[in-house]
mmCIF file of N, CA and C in Angstrom:
data_model
loop_
_atom_site.group_PDB
_atom_site.id
_atom_site.type_symbol
_atom_site.label_atom_id
_atom_site.label_comp_id
_atom_site.label_asym_id
_atom_site.label_seq_id
_atom_site.Cartn_x
_atom_site.Cartn_y
_atom_site.Cartn_z
ATOM 1 N N TYR A 1 -135.142 -190.537 144.834
ATOM 2 C CA TYR A 1 -135.051 -189.997 143.808
ATOM 3 C C TYR A 1 -133.960 -190.172 142.776
ATOM 4 N N SER A 2 -134.020 -190.063 141.678
ATOM 5 C CA SER A 2 -133.323 -190.549 140.233
ATOM 6 C C SER A 2 -132.379 -189.178 140.543
ATOM 7 N N THR A 3 -131.005 -189.197 140.286
ATOM 8 C CA THR A 3 -130.151 -187.991 140.524
ATOM 9 C C THR A 3 -129.340 -187.915 139.243
ATOM 10 N N LEU A 4 -128.817 -186.604 138.455
ATOM 11 C CA LEU A 4 -128.115 -186.353 137.988
ATOM 12 C C LEU A 4 -127.245 -185.272 138.110
ATOM 13 N N GLY A 5 -125.963 -185.837 137.950
ATOM 14 C CA GLY A 5 -124.982 -184.817 138.392
ATOM 15 C C GLY A 5 -124.125 -184.262 136.783
ATOM 16 N N VAL A 6 -123.652 -182.938 136.827
ATOM 17 C CA VAL A 6 -123.325 -182.708 135.777
ATOM 18 C C VAL A 6 -122.185 -181.467 136.204
ATOM 19 N N LYS A 7 -121.016 -181.797 135.694
ATOM 20 C CA LYS A 7 -119.623 -181.022 135.646
ATOM 21 C C LYS A 7 -119.657 -180.229 134.329
ATOM 22 N N GLN A 8 -119.475 -178.952 134.632
ATOM 23 C CA GLN A 8 -119.579 -177.974 133.311
ATOM 24 C C GLN A 8 -118.663 -176.620 133.711
ATOM 25 N N ILE A 9 -118.809 -176.236 132.579
ATOM 26 C CA ILE A 9 -117.903 -174.466 132.574
ATOM 27 C C ILE A 9 -119.022 -173.502 133.120
ATOM 28 N N ASP A 10 -118.753 -172.489 133.938
ATOM 29 C CA ASP A 10 -119.551 -171.958 134.555
ATOM 30 C C ASP A 10 -119.697 -170.728 133.445
ATOM 31 N N ILE A 11 -120.412 -170.947 132.853
ATOM 32 C CA ILE A 11 -121.096 -169.796 131.623
ATOM 33 C C ILE A 11 -122.453 -169.627 131.484
ATOM 34 N N PRO A 12 -122.986 -168.677 130.972
ATOM 35 C CA PRO A 12 -124.606 -168.686 130.669
ATOM 36 C C PRO A 12 -125.196 -169.622 129.665
ATOM 37 N N GLY A 13 -126.227 -170.353 130.033
ATOM 38 C CA GLY A 13 -126.932 -171.153 129.148
ATOM 39 C C GLY A 13 -126.610 -172.383 129.291
ATOM 40 N N VAL A 14 -125.880 -173.204 130.124
ATOM 41 C CA VAL A 14 -125.714 -174.167 130.377
ATOM 42 C C VAL A 14 -126.457 -174.882 131.394
ATOM 43 N N VAL A 15 -126.895 -174.413 132.275
ATOM 44 C CA VAL A 15 -127.967 -174.641 133.463
ATOM 45 C C VAL A 15 -129.506 -174.772 132.034
ATOM 46 N N THR A 16 -129.222 -173.728 131.602
ATOM 47 C CA THR A 16 -130.736 -173.891 130.405
ATOM 48 C C THR A 16 -130.564 -174.835 129.507
ATOM 49 N N HIS A 17 -129.570 -175.230 129.229
ATOM 50 C CA HIS A 17 -129.660 -176.344 128.285
ATOM 51 C C HIS A 17 -129.867 -177.917 129.074
ATOM 52 N N ILE A 18 -129.481 -177.952 130.239
ATOM 53 C CA ILE A 18 -129.561 -179.067 130.878
ATOM 54 C C ILE A 18 -130.925 -179.255 131.336
ATOM 55 N N THR A 19 -131.771 -178.167 131.651
ATOM 56 C CA THR A 19 -133.239 -178.054 132.107
ATOM 57 C C THR A 19 -134.183 -178.339 131.088
ATOM 58 N N GLN A 20 -133.606 -177.703 130.008
ATOM 59 C CA GLN A 20 -134.371 -177.962 128.740
ATOM 60 C C GLN A 20 -134.362 -179.193 128.214
ATOM 61 N N SER A 21 -133.222 -179.969 128.428
ATOM 62 C CA SER A 21 -133.149 -181.361 127.848
ATOM 63 C C SER A 21 -134.051 -182.064 128.727
ATOM 64 N N LEU A 22 -134.025 -181.854 130.216
ATOM 65 C CA LEU A 22 -134.945 -182.648 130.934
ATOM 66 C C LEU A 22 -136.497 -182.570 130.708
ATOM 67 N N SER A 23 -136.744 -180.912 130.290
ATOM 68 C CA SER A 23 -138.230 -180.669 129.984
ATOM 69 C C SER A 23 -138.886 -181.567 128.787
ATOM 70 N N ASN A 24 -137.913 -181.368 127.700
ATOM 71 C CA ASN A 24 -138.354 -181.847 126.789
ATOM 72 C C ASN A 24 -138.503 -183.559 126.597
ATOM 73 N N GLN A 25 -138.285 -183.966 127.584
ATOM 74 C CA GLN A 25 -138.441 -185.593 128.176
ATOM 75 C C GLN A 25 -139.431 -185.679 129.014
ATOM 76 N N ASN A 26 -140.181 -184.484 129.512
ATOM 77 C CA ASN A 26 -141.108 -184.665 130.454
ATOM 78 C C ASN A 26 -140.758 -185.058 131.599
ATOM 79 N N VAL A 27 -139.465 -184.901 132.248
ATOM 80 C CA VAL A 27 -138.786 -184.971 133.465
ATOM 81 C C VAL A 27 -139.152 -183.798 134.224
ATOM 82 N N ASN A 28 -139.875 -183.923 135.473
ATOM 83 C CA ASN A 28 -140.128 -182.990 136.395
ATOM 84 C C ASN A 28 -138.861 -182.764 137.314
ATOM 85 N N ILE A 29 -138.346 -181.454 137.555
ATOM 86 C CA ILE A 29 -137.301 -181.442 138.580
ATOM 87 C C ILE A 29 -137.880 -181.563 139.974
ATOM 88 N N ALA A 30 -137.389 -182.452 140.661
ATOM 89 C CA ALA A 30 -137.766 -182.235 142.227
ATOM 90 C C ALA A 30 -136.980 -181.437 143.213
ATOM 91 N N PHE A 31 -135.759 -181.315 142.848
ATOM 92 C CA PHE A 31 -134.710 -180.560 143.582
ATOM 93 C C PHE A 31 -133.770 -180.114 142.694
ATOM 94 N N MET A 32 -132.824 -179.401 142.711
ATOM 95 C CA MET A 32 -131.910 -179.006 141.865
ATOM 96 C C MET A 32 -131.202 -177.707 142.892
ATOM 97 N N ARG A 33 -129.739 -178.195 142.780
ATOM 98 C CA ARG A 33 -128.638 -177.486 143.177
ATOM 99 C C ARG A 33 -127.563 -177.198 142.395
ATOM 100 N N LEU A 34 -126.990 -176.010 142.620
ATOM 101 C CA LEU A 34 -125.929 -175.356 141.726
ATOM 102 C C LEU A 34 -124.887 -174.840 142.775
ATOM 103 N N PHE A 35 -123.463 -175.188 142.202
ATOM 104 C CA PHE A 35 -122.645 -174.569 142.733
ATOM 105 C C PHE A 35 -121.204 -174.578 142.092
ATOM 106 N N ARG A 36 -120.556 -173.348 142.215
ATOM 107 C CA ARG A 36 -119.194 -173.537 141.357
ATOM 108 C C ARG A 36 -117.932 -173.331 141.985
ATOM 109 N N GLU A 37 -116.939 -173.494 141.640
ATOM 110 C CA GLU A 37 -115.549 -173.302 142.191
ATOM 111 C C GLU A 37 -115.168 -171.739 142.146
ATOM 112 N N ASP A 38 -115.593 -171.082 140.875
ATOM 113 C CA ASP A 38 -114.966 -169.691 140.885
ATOM 114 C C ASP A 38 -115.903 -169.076 139.667
ATOM 115 N N LYS A 39 -116.138 -167.909 139.375
ATOM 116 C CA LYS A 39 -116.637 -167.538 138.403
ATOM 117 C C LYS A 39 -116.066 -167.704 137.154
ATOM 118 N N GLY A 40 -116.910 -168.394 136.247
ATOM 119 C CA GLY A 40 -116.280 -168.630 134.902
ATOM 120 C C GLY A 40 -115.314 -169.911 135.076
ATOM 121 N N ALA A 41 -115.203 -170.599 135.900
ATOM 122 C CA ALA A 41 -114.631 -171.893 136.288
ATOM 123 C C ALA A 41 -115.307 -173.121 136.340
ATOM 124 N N THR A 42 -114.912 -174.338 136.967
ATOM 125 C CA THR A 42 -115.801 -175.157 137.010
ATOM 126 C C THR A 42 -116.917 -174.980 137.796
ATOM 127 N N ALA A 43 -118.027 -175.674 137.374
ATOM 128 C CA ALA A 43 -119.524 -175.434 137.914
ATOM 129 C C ALA A 43 -120.022 -176.980 138.112
ATOM 130 N N PHE A 44 -120.976 -177.135 139.010
ATOM 131 C CA PHE A 44 -121.746 -178.432 139.246
ATOM 132 C C PHE A 44 -122.940 -178.144 139.283
ATOM 133 N N THR A 45 -124.035 -178.987 138.774
ATOM 134 C CA THR A 45 -125.278 -178.893 138.735
ATOM 135 C C THR A 45 -125.716 -180.390 138.979
ATOM 136 N N VAL A 46 -126.685 -180.644 139.876
ATOM 137 C CA VAL A 46 -127.167 -181.704 140.574
ATOM 138 C C VAL A 46 -128.916 -181.561 140.500
ATOM 139 N N VAL A 47 -129.490 -182.743 139.887
ATOM 140 C CA VAL A 47 -130.794 -182.460 139.745
ATOM 141 C C VAL A 47 -131.377 -183.689 140.205
ATOM 142 N N GLU A 48 -132.488 -183.781 141.042
ATOM 143 C CA GLU A 48 -132.823 -184.809 141.459
ATOM 144 C C GLU A 48 -134.695 -184.753 140.730
ATOM 145 N N SER A 49 -134.862 -186.203 140.517
ATOM 146 C CA SER A 49 -136.370 -186.133 139.891
ATOM 147 C C SER A 49 -137.324 -187.371 140.354
ATOM 148 N N ASP A 50 -138.671 -186.985 140.384
ATOM 149 C CA ASP A 50 -139.344 -188.261 141.096
ATOM 150 C C ASP A 50 -139.347 -189.560 140.330
ATOM 151 N N GLU A 51 -139.080 -189.076 138.747
ATOM 152 C CA GLU A 51 -139.161 -190.490 137.969
ATOM 153 C C GLU A 51 -137.472 -190.650 137.503
ATOM 154 N N VAL A 52 -137.694 -192.045 136.841
ATOM 155 C CA VAL A 52 -136.404 -192.197 136.065
ATOM 156 C C VAL A 52 -136.273 -191.036 135.156
ATOM 157 N N ILE A 53 -135.092 -190.982 135.108
ATOM 158 C CA ILE A 53 -134.438 -190.111 133.944
ATOM 159 C C ILE A 53 -134.212 -190.870 133.064
ATOM 160 N N PRO A 54 -134.666 -190.851 131.725
ATOM 161 C CA PRO A 54 -134.240 -191.476 130.591
ATOM 162 C C PRO A 54 -132.709 -191.622 130.325
ATOM 163 N N GLU A 55 -131.899 -192.431 129.802
ATOM 164 C CA GLU A 55 -130.434 -192.542 129.609
ATOM 165 C C GLU A 55 -130.409 -191.448 128.097
ATOM 166 N N ASN A 56 -131.320 -191.510 127.575
ATOM 167 C CA ASN A 56 -130.910 -190.611 126.269
ATOM 168 C C ASN A 56 -130.555 -189.448 126.183
ATOM 169 N N ILE A 57 -131.273 -188.812 127.523
ATOM 170 C CA ILE A 57 -131.089 -187.532 127.831
ATOM 171 C C ILE A 57 -129.700 -187.032 128.161
ATOM 172 N N LEU A 58 -128.723 -187.980 128.572
ATOM 173 C CA LEU A 58 -127.260 -187.788 128.669
ATOM 174 C C LEU A 58 -126.647 -187.517 127.397
ATOM 175 N N ASP A 59 -126.864 -187.897 126.289
ATOM 176 C CA ASP A 59 -126.672 -187.651 124.860
ATOM 177 C C ASP A 59 -127.020 -186.259 124.527
ATOM 178 N N LYS A 60 -127.975 -185.906 124.621
ATOM 179 C CA LYS A 60 -128.317 -184.684 124.497
ATOM 180 C C LYS A 60 -127.743 -183.764 125.489
ATOM 181 N N ILE A 61 -127.171 -183.715 126.349
ATOM 182 C CA ILE A 61 -127.012 -182.897 127.328
ATOM 183 C C ILE A 61 -125.344 -182.766 127.252
ATOM 184 N N ARG A 62 -124.708 -184.118 126.762
ATOM 185 C CA ARG A 62 -123.633 -183.797 126.240
ATOM 186 C C ARG A 62 -122.996 -182.986 124.866
ATOM 187 N N GLN A 63 -124.247 -182.493 124.086
ATOM 188 C CA GLN A 63 -124.148 -181.783 122.787
ATOM 189 C C GLN A 63 -123.735 -180.493 123.276
ATOM 190 N N ASN A 64 -124.024 -180.004 124.453
ATOM 191 C CA ASN A 64 -123.209 -178.856 124.977
ATOM 192 C C ASN A 64 -121.628 -178.931 124.999
ATOM 193 N N GLU A 65 -120.963 -177.924 124.310
ATOM 194 C CA GLU A 65 -119.601 -178.247 124.640
ATOM 195 C C GLU A 65 -119.043 -177.672 125.797
ATOM 196 N N ASN A 66 -119.625 -177.268 126.752
ATOM 197 C CA ASN A 66 -119.262 -176.802 128.198
ATOM 198 C C ASN A 66 -119.656 -177.699 129.019
ATOM 199 N N VAL A 67 -120.161 -178.803 128.642
ATOM 200 C CA VAL A 67 -120.599 -179.761 129.688
ATOM 201 C C VAL A 67 -119.243 -181.032 129.782
ATOM 202 N N ARG A 68 -118.492 -181.144 130.828
ATOM 203 C CA ARG A 68 -117.300 -181.626 130.867
ATOM 204 C C ARG A 68 -117.703 -183.309 131.101
ATOM 205 N N GLU A 69 -118.410 -183.508 132.433
ATOM 206 C CA GLU A 69 -118.742 -185.126 132.995
ATOM 207 C C GLU A 69 -120.288 -185.179 133.303
ATOM 208 N N LEU A 70 -120.696 -186.232 133.298
ATOM 209 C CA LEU A 70 -121.944 -186.502 133.490
ATOM 210 C C LEU A 70 -122.370 -187.900 134.385
ATOM 211 N N MET A 71 -123.143 -187.704 135.725
ATOM 212 C CA MET A 71 -123.412 -189.041 136.486
ATOM 213 C C MET A 71 -124.796 -189.306 136.461
ATOM 214 N N LEU A 72 -125.201 -190.260 136.427
ATOM 215 C CA LEU A 72 -126.676 -190.609 136.645
ATOM 216 C C LEU A 72 -127.047 -191.553 137.376
ATOM 217 N N ILE A 73 -127.509 -191.544 138.524
ATOM 218 C CA ILE A 73 -127.959 -192.268 139.683
ATOM 219 C C ILE A 73 -129.641 -192.577 139.551
ATOM 220 N N GLN A 74 -130.028 -193.998 139.195
ATOM 221 C CA GLN A 74 -131.398 -194.220 139.088
ATOM 222 C C GLN A 74 -131.718 -194.907 140.255
ATOM 223 N N MET A 75 -132.809 -194.446 141.069
ATOM 224 C CA MET A 75 -133.467 -195.402 142.553
ATOM 225 C C MET A 75 -134.637 -196.080 141.742
#
Protein backbone atom coordinates (compact mmCIF):
# COMPACT_ATOMS: atom_id res chain seq x y z
CA TYR A 1 0.00 0.00 0.00
CA SER A 2 0.95 3.62 -0.48
CA THR A 3 0.76 5.33 2.91
CA LEU A 4 0.06 8.92 3.90
CA GLY A 5 0.80 10.05 7.44
CA VAL A 6 -0.58 13.35 8.71
CA LYS A 7 0.13 15.11 12.00
CA GLN A 8 -2.57 17.65 12.77
CA ILE A 9 -4.45 19.51 15.46
CA ASP A 10 -7.48 17.57 16.73
CA ILE A 11 -10.36 19.78 15.63
CA PRO A 12 -13.43 19.09 13.48
CA GLY A 13 -12.94 19.26 9.73
CA VAL A 14 -9.28 18.27 9.38
CA VAL A 15 -9.98 14.60 8.61
CA THR A 16 -12.71 15.69 6.19
CA HIS A 17 -10.18 17.93 4.45
CA ILE A 18 -7.71 15.03 4.14
CA THR A 19 -10.26 12.54 2.80
CA GLN A 20 -11.82 15.08 0.43
CA SER A 21 -8.37 15.91 -0.97
CA LEU A 22 -7.83 12.22 -1.68
CA SER A 23 -11.31 11.75 -3.13
CA ASN A 24 -10.87 14.70 -5.49
CA GLN A 25 -7.89 12.86 -7.02
CA ASN A 26 -9.79 9.52 -7.21
CA VAL A 27 -7.63 7.92 -4.53
CA ASN A 28 -9.45 5.04 -2.85
CA ILE A 29 -8.77 4.58 0.88
CA ALA A 30 -7.99 0.95 1.66
CA PHE A 31 -7.29 1.48 5.37
CA MET A 32 -7.44 4.48 7.68
CA ARG A 33 -6.46 4.87 11.32
CA LEU A 34 -6.89 7.92 13.56
CA PHE A 35 -5.50 8.60 16.98
CA ARG A 36 -4.78 11.61 19.17
CA GLU A 37 -2.70 12.55 22.18
CA ASP A 38 -5.62 14.31 23.89
CA LYS A 39 -8.84 16.08 22.94
CA GLY A 40 -7.96 19.22 21.00
CA ALA A 41 -4.25 18.37 21.03
CA THR A 42 -2.03 16.71 18.43
CA ALA A 43 -3.70 14.04 16.33
CA PHE A 44 -2.48 11.63 13.67
CA THR A 45 -4.15 10.21 10.56
CA VAL A 46 -2.67 7.28 8.67
CA VAL A 47 -4.20 6.47 5.27
CA GLU A 48 -3.28 3.52 3.06
CA SER A 49 -4.33 3.29 -0.58
CA ASP A 50 -4.24 0.53 -3.18
CA GLU A 51 -2.81 2.90 -5.76
CA VAL A 52 -0.07 5.49 -5.88
CA ILE A 53 -1.05 8.68 -4.07
CA PRO A 54 -0.29 11.69 -6.30
CA GLU A 55 2.29 13.94 -4.66
CA ASN A 56 0.32 17.09 -5.55
CA ILE A 57 -2.22 16.01 -2.91
CA LEU A 58 0.35 17.00 -0.27
CA ASP A 59 0.14 20.65 -1.33
CA LYS A 60 -3.67 20.53 -1.13
CA ILE A 61 -3.63 18.93 2.34
CA ARG A 62 -1.08 21.49 3.57
CA GLN A 63 -3.55 24.28 2.77
CA ASN A 64 -5.39 23.43 5.99
CA GLU A 65 -3.81 25.55 8.73
CA ASN A 66 -4.26 22.75 11.28
CA VAL A 67 -2.05 20.30 9.38
CA ARG A 68 1.42 20.28 10.94
CA GLU A 69 3.40 17.56 9.13
CA LEU A 70 2.95 15.13 6.24
CA MET A 71 4.77 11.99 5.19
CA LEU A 72 4.12 9.99 2.02
CA ILE A 73 5.48 6.49 1.49
CA GLN A 74 4.94 4.99 -1.96
CA MET A 75 5.12 1.27 -2.64
